[in-house]
Coordinates of C-alpha atoms and ligand atoms in Angstrom, one line a residue:
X1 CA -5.0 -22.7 -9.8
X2 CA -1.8 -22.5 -8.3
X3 CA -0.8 -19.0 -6.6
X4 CA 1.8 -17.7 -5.3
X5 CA 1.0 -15.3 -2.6
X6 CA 4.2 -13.1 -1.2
X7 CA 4.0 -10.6 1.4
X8 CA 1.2 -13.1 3.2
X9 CA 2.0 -11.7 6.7
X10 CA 1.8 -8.0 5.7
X11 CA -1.4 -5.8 6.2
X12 CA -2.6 -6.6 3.3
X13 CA -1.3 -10.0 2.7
X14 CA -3.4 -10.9 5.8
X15 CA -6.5 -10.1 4.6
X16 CA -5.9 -12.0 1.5
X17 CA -5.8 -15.4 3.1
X18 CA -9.2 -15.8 3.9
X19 CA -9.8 -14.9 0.1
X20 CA -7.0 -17.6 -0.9
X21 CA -7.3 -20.1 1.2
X22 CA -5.5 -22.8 -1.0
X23 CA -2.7 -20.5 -2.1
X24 CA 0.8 -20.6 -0.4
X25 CA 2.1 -17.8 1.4
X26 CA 6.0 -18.0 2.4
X27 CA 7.3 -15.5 5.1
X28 CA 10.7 -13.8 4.7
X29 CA 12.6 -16.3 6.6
X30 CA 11.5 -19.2 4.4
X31 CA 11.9 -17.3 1.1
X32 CA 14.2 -13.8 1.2
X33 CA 12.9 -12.4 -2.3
X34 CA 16.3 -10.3 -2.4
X35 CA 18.3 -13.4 -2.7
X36 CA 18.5 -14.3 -6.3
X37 CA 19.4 -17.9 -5.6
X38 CA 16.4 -18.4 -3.2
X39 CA 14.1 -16.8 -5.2
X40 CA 15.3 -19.0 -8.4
X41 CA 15.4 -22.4 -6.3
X42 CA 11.7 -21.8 -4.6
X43 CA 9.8 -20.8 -8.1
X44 CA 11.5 -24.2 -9.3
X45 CA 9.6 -25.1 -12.8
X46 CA 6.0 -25.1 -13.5
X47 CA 5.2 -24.8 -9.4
X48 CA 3.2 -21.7 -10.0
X49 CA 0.4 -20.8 -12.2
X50 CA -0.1 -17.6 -10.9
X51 CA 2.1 -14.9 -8.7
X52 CA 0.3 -12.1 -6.4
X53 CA 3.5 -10.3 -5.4
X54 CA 2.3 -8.1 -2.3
X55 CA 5.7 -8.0 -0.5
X56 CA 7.6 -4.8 -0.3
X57 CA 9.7 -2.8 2.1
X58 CA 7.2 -0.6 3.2
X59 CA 7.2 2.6 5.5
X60 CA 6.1 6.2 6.5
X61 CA 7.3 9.5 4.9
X62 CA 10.1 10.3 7.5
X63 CA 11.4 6.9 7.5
X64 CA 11.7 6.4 3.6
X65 CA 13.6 9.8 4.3
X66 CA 16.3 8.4 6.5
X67 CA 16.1 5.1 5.4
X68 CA 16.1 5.8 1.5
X69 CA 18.8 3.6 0.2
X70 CA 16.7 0.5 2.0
X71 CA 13.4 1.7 0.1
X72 CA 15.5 1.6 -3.5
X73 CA 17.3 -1.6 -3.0
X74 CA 15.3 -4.0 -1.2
X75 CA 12.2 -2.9 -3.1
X76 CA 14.0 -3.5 -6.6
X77 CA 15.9 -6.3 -6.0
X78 CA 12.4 -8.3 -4.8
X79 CA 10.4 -6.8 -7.9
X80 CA 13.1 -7.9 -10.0
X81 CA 14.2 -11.2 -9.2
X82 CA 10.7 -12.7 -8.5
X83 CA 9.3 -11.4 -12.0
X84 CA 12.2 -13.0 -13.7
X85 CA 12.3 -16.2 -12.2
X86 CA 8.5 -16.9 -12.3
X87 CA 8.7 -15.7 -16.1
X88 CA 11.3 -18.5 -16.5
X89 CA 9.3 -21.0 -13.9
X90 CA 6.4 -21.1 -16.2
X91 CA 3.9 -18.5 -14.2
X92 CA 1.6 -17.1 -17.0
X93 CA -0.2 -14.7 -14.5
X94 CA 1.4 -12.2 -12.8
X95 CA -0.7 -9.4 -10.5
X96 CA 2.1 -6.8 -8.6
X97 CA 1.4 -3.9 -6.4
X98 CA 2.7 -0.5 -7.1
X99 CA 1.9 2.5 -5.1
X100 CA 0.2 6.1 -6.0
X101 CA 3.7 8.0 -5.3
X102 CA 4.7 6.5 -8.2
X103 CA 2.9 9.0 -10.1
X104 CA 4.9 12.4 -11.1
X105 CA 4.8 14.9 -8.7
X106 CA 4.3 18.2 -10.8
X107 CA 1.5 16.8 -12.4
X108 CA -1.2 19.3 -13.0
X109 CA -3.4 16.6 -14.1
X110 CA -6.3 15.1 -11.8
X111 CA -7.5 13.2 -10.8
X112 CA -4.1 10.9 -12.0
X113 CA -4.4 9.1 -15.1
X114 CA -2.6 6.1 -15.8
X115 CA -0.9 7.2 -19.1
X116 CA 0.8 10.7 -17.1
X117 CA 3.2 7.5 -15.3
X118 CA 6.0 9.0 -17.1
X119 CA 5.4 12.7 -17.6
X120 CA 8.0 13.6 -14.7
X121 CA 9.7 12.5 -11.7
X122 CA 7.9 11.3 -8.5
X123 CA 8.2 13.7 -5.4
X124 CA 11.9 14.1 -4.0
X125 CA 10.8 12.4 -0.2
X126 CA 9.9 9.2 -1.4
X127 CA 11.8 9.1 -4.2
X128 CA 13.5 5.7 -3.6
X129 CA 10.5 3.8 -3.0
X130 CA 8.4 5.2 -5.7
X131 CA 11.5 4.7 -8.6
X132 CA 11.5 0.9 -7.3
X133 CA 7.6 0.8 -7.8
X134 CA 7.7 2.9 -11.1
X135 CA 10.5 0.2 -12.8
X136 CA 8.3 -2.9 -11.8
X137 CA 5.4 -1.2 -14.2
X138 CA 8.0 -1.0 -16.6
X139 CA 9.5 -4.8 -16.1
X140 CA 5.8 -6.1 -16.1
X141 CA 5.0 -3.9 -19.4
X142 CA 8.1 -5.1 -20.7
X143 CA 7.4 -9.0 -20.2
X144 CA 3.6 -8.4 -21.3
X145 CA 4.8 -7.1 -24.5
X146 CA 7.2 -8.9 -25.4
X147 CA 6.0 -12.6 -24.3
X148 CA 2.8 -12.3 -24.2
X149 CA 1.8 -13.4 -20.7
X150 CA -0.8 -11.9 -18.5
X151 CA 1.9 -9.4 -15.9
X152 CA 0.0 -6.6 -14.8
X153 CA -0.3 -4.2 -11.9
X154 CA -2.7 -2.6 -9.7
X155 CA -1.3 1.0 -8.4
X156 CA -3.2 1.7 -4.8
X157 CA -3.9 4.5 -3.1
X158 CA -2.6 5.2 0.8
X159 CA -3.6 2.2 3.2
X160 CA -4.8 1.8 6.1
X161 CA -5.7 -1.5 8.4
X162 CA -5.2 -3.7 11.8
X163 CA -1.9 -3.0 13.6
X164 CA 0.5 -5.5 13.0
X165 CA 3.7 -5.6 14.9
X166 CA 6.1 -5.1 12.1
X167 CA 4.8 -1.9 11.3
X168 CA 6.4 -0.5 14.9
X169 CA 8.4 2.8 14.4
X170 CA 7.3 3.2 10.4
X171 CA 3.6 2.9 10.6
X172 CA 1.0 5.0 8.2
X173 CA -0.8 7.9 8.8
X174 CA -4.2 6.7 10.0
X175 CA -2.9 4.2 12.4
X176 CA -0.5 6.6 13.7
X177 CA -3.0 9.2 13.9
X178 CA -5.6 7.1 16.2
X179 CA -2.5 5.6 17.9
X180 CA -1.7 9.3 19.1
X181 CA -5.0 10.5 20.1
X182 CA -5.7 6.7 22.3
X183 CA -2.7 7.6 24.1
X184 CA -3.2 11.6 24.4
X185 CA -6.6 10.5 25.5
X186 CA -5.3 7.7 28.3
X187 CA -3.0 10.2 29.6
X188 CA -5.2 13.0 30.2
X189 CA -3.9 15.3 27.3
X190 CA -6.2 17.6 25.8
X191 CA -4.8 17.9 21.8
X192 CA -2.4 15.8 19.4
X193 CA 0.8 16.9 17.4
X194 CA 0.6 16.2 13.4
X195 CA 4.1 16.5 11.1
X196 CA 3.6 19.0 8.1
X197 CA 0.8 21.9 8.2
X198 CA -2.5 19.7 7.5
X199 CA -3.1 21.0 3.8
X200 CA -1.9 17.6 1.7
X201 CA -5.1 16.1 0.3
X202 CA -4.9 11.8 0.1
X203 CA -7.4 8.9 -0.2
X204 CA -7.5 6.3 1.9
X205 CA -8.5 2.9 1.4
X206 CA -9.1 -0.2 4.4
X207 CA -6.6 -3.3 3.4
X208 CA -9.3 -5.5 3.9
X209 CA -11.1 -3.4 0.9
X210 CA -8.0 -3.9 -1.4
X211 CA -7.8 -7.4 -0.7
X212 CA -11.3 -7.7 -2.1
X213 CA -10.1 -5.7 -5.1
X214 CA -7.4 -8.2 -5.8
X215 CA -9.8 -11.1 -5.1
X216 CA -12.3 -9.7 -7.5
X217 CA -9.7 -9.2 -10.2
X218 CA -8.2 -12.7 -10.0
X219 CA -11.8 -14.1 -9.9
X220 CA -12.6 -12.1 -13.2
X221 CA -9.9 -12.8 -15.1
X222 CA -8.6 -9.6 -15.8
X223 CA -5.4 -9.1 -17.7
X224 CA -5.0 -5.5 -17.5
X225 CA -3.3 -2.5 -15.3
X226 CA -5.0 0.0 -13.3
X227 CA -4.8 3.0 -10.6
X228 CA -7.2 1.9 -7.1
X229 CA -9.3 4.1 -4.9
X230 CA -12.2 5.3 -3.2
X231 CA -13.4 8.2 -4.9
X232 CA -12.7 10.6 -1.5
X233 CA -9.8 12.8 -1.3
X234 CA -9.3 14.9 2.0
X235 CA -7.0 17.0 3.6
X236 CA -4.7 15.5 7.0
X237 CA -6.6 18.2 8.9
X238 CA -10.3 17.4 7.8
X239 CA -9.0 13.6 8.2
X240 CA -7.8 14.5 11.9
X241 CA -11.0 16.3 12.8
X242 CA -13.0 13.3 11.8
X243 CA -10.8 10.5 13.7
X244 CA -10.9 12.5 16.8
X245 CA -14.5 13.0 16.5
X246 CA -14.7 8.9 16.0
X247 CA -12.7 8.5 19.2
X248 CA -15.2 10.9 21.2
X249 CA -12.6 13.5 21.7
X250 CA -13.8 16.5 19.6
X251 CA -12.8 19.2 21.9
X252 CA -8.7 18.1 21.5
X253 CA -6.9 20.6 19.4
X254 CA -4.8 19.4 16.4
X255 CA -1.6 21.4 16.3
X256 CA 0.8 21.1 13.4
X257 CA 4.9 20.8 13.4
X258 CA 5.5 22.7 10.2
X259 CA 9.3 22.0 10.2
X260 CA 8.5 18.4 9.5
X261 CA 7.7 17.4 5.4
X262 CA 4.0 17.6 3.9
X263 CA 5.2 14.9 1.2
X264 CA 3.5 15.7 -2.3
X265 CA 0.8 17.7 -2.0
X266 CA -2.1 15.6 -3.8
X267 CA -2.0 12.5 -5.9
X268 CA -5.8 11.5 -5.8
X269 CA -5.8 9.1 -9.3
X270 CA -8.1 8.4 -12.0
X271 CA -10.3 5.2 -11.1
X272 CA -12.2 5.1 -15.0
X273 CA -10.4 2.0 -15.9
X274 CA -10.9 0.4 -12.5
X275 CA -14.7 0.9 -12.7
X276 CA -14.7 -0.3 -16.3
X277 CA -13.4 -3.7 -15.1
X278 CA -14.6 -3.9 -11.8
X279 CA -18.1 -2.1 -11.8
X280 CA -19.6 -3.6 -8.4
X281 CA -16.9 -2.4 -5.9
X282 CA -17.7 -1.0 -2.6
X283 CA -15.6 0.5 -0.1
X284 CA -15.9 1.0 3.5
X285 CA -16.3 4.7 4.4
X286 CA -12.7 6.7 6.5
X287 CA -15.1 7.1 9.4
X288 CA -16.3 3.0 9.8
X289 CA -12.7 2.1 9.1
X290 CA -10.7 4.4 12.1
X291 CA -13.6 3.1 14.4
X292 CA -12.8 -0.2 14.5
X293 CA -9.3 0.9 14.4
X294 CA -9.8 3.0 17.7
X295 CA -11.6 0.2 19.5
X296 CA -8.8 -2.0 18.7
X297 CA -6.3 0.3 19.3
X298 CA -8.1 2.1 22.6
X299 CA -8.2 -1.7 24.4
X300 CA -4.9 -2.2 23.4
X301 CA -3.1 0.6 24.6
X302 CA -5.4 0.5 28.1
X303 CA -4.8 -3.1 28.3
X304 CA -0.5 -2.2 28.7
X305 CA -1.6 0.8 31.2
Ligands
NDP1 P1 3.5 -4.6 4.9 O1 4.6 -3.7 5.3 O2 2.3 -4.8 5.9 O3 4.0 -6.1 4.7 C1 5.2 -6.2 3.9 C2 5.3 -7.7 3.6 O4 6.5 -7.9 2.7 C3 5.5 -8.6 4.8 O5 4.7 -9.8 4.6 C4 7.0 -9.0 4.7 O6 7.2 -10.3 5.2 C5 7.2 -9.0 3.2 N1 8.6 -8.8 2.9 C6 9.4 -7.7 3.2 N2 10.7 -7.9 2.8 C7 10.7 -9.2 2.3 C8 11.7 -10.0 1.7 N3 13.0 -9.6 1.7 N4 11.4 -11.2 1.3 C9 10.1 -11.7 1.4 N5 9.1 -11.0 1.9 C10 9.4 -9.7 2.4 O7 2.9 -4.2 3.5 P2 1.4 -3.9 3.1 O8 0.6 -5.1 3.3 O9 1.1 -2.6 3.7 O10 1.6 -3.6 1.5 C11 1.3 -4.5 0.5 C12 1.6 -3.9 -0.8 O11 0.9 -2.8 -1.1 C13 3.1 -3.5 -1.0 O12 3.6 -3.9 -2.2 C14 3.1 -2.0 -0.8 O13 4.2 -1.4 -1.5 C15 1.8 -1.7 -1.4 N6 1.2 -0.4 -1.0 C16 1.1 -0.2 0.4 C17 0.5 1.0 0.8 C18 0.4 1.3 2.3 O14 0.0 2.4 2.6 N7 0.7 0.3 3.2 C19 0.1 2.0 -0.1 C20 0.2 1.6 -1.5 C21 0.7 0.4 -1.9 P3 7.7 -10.7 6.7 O15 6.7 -10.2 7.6 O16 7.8 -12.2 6.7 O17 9.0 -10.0 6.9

């Protein structure tokens, strides 16, 4: 099989190439999936059986916020040129990532199911990014239906995983929350500072646990579209007490800046379909993942002092 892997340097993307091995994985500076002409040229004809389109502009809550017009953009044009042009190239399989903020934000529907995707508009903060997401479920529909060919999309929950350099400044949640107690911890501080008030519930999920999702469903065949996540949803503050109690500093306080955005309030999803199709998954537990997170991060930030 011949697959296309973009976003290959990416958090999840790097977990993926020890899955793929064979697969080809071009950066951004050898193929720029927002030129048109690029993207056309590079898909060529019949290169590609299959596309696993992980690249995205991705980023935290308070950048998507100041940074909005990037998040609609960059995110569409990628989604759209690359599902065209490997339509026209030939590729018959076609796996994209979409995102659980795509979902509608006044929802009172949970867990998520897959069918409410249209009942209402996604929450105001991320708005940008999650519209991008939300028309690349409808382009992939759209080609599925009307040619036939096997486009699909698996919609993850929040994500977590190693610290990659390109992530500096925009950075998720958990990184950023082990990041900040490491370096409260270092410099002899004795609590952390969290944006919004700690009552927004999420689920979490360890890249290297998605890329074994996506591995799984290549491996299985499996022409279909589905939400992805570990069945636990928690609140930012039960989340915080448990990282600080993984980086043996239980006795910090956890204050919160309530003048800064909680995002939506919950968006745990539905995960029926994904066990239906993929029965045997496991996934690692928050409190495993943000320790080897901390010993990473811990060395790291000791290392530089
Ligand atoms: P990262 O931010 O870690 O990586 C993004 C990747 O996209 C990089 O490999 C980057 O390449 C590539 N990329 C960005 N712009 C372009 C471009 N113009 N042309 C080509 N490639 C580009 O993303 P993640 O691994 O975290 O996310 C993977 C997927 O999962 C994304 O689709 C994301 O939307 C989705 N997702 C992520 C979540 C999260 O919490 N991280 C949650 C839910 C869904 P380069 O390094 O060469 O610039």
């Amino acid at each position: 099989m011949k697959i296309l892997v973009t976003g290959g340097s990416g958090m999840v993307g790097r977990s993926l190439r020890a899955l793929f091995p064979n697969a080809t994985y071009p950066s951004s500076s050898e193929l720029d999936l927002t030129d048109s002409r690029a993207v056309k040229s590079y898909m060529g004809q019949g290169r590609f059986d299959s596309v696993i389109h992980l690249a995205a502009h991705v980023g935290s809550l308070h950048d998507n916020i100041e940074n909005s017009t990037l998040y609609f953009d960059r995110n569409v044009l990628m989604n759209t040129l690359l599902t065209k042009y490997a339509y026209e190239s030939g590729v018959k399989n076609f796996l994209g990532v979409l995102s659980t903020c795509i979902y509608p934000d006044a929802t009172k529907e949970f867990p998520i199911p897959e069918s409410s995707l249209h009942n209402g508009a996604p929450h105001f903060d991320l708005m940008s990014y999650s519209y991008a997401k939300r028309s690349h479920a409808v382009q992939l529909d759209a080609y599925k239906n009307s040619f036939g060919v096997n486009y699909n999309y698996l919609i993850p929950c929040n994500l977590y995983g190693a610290k990659l350099e390109s992530h500096r400044g925009r950075s998720h949640f958990i990184n950023d929350l082990i990041y900040k107690i490491c370096a409260a911890k270092l410099n002899g501080e004795r609590g952390i500072v969290l944006f919004g008030d700690g009552t927004p519930l999420r689920q979490f999920m360890h890249a290297e646990d998605f890329a074994k999702v996506i591995f799984a469903y290549i491996s299985n065949n499996i022409n279909a579209s589905f939400n992805v996540a570990p069945q636990v949803n928690m609140s930012i503050n039960e989340m915080a007490r448990i990282a600080l109690d993984v980086c043996e500093c239980d006795t910090f306080t956890v204050s919160y800046d309530s003048s800064k955005p909680n995002g939506q309030h919950r968006k745990d999803v539905n995960t029926s379909l994904m066990e239906k199709y993929l029965p045997d998954l496991e996934f690692r537990s928050l409190r495993d993942g943000m320790s080897s997170l901390f010993q990473a991060e811990y060395q790291s930030l000791r290392d530089l002092k």
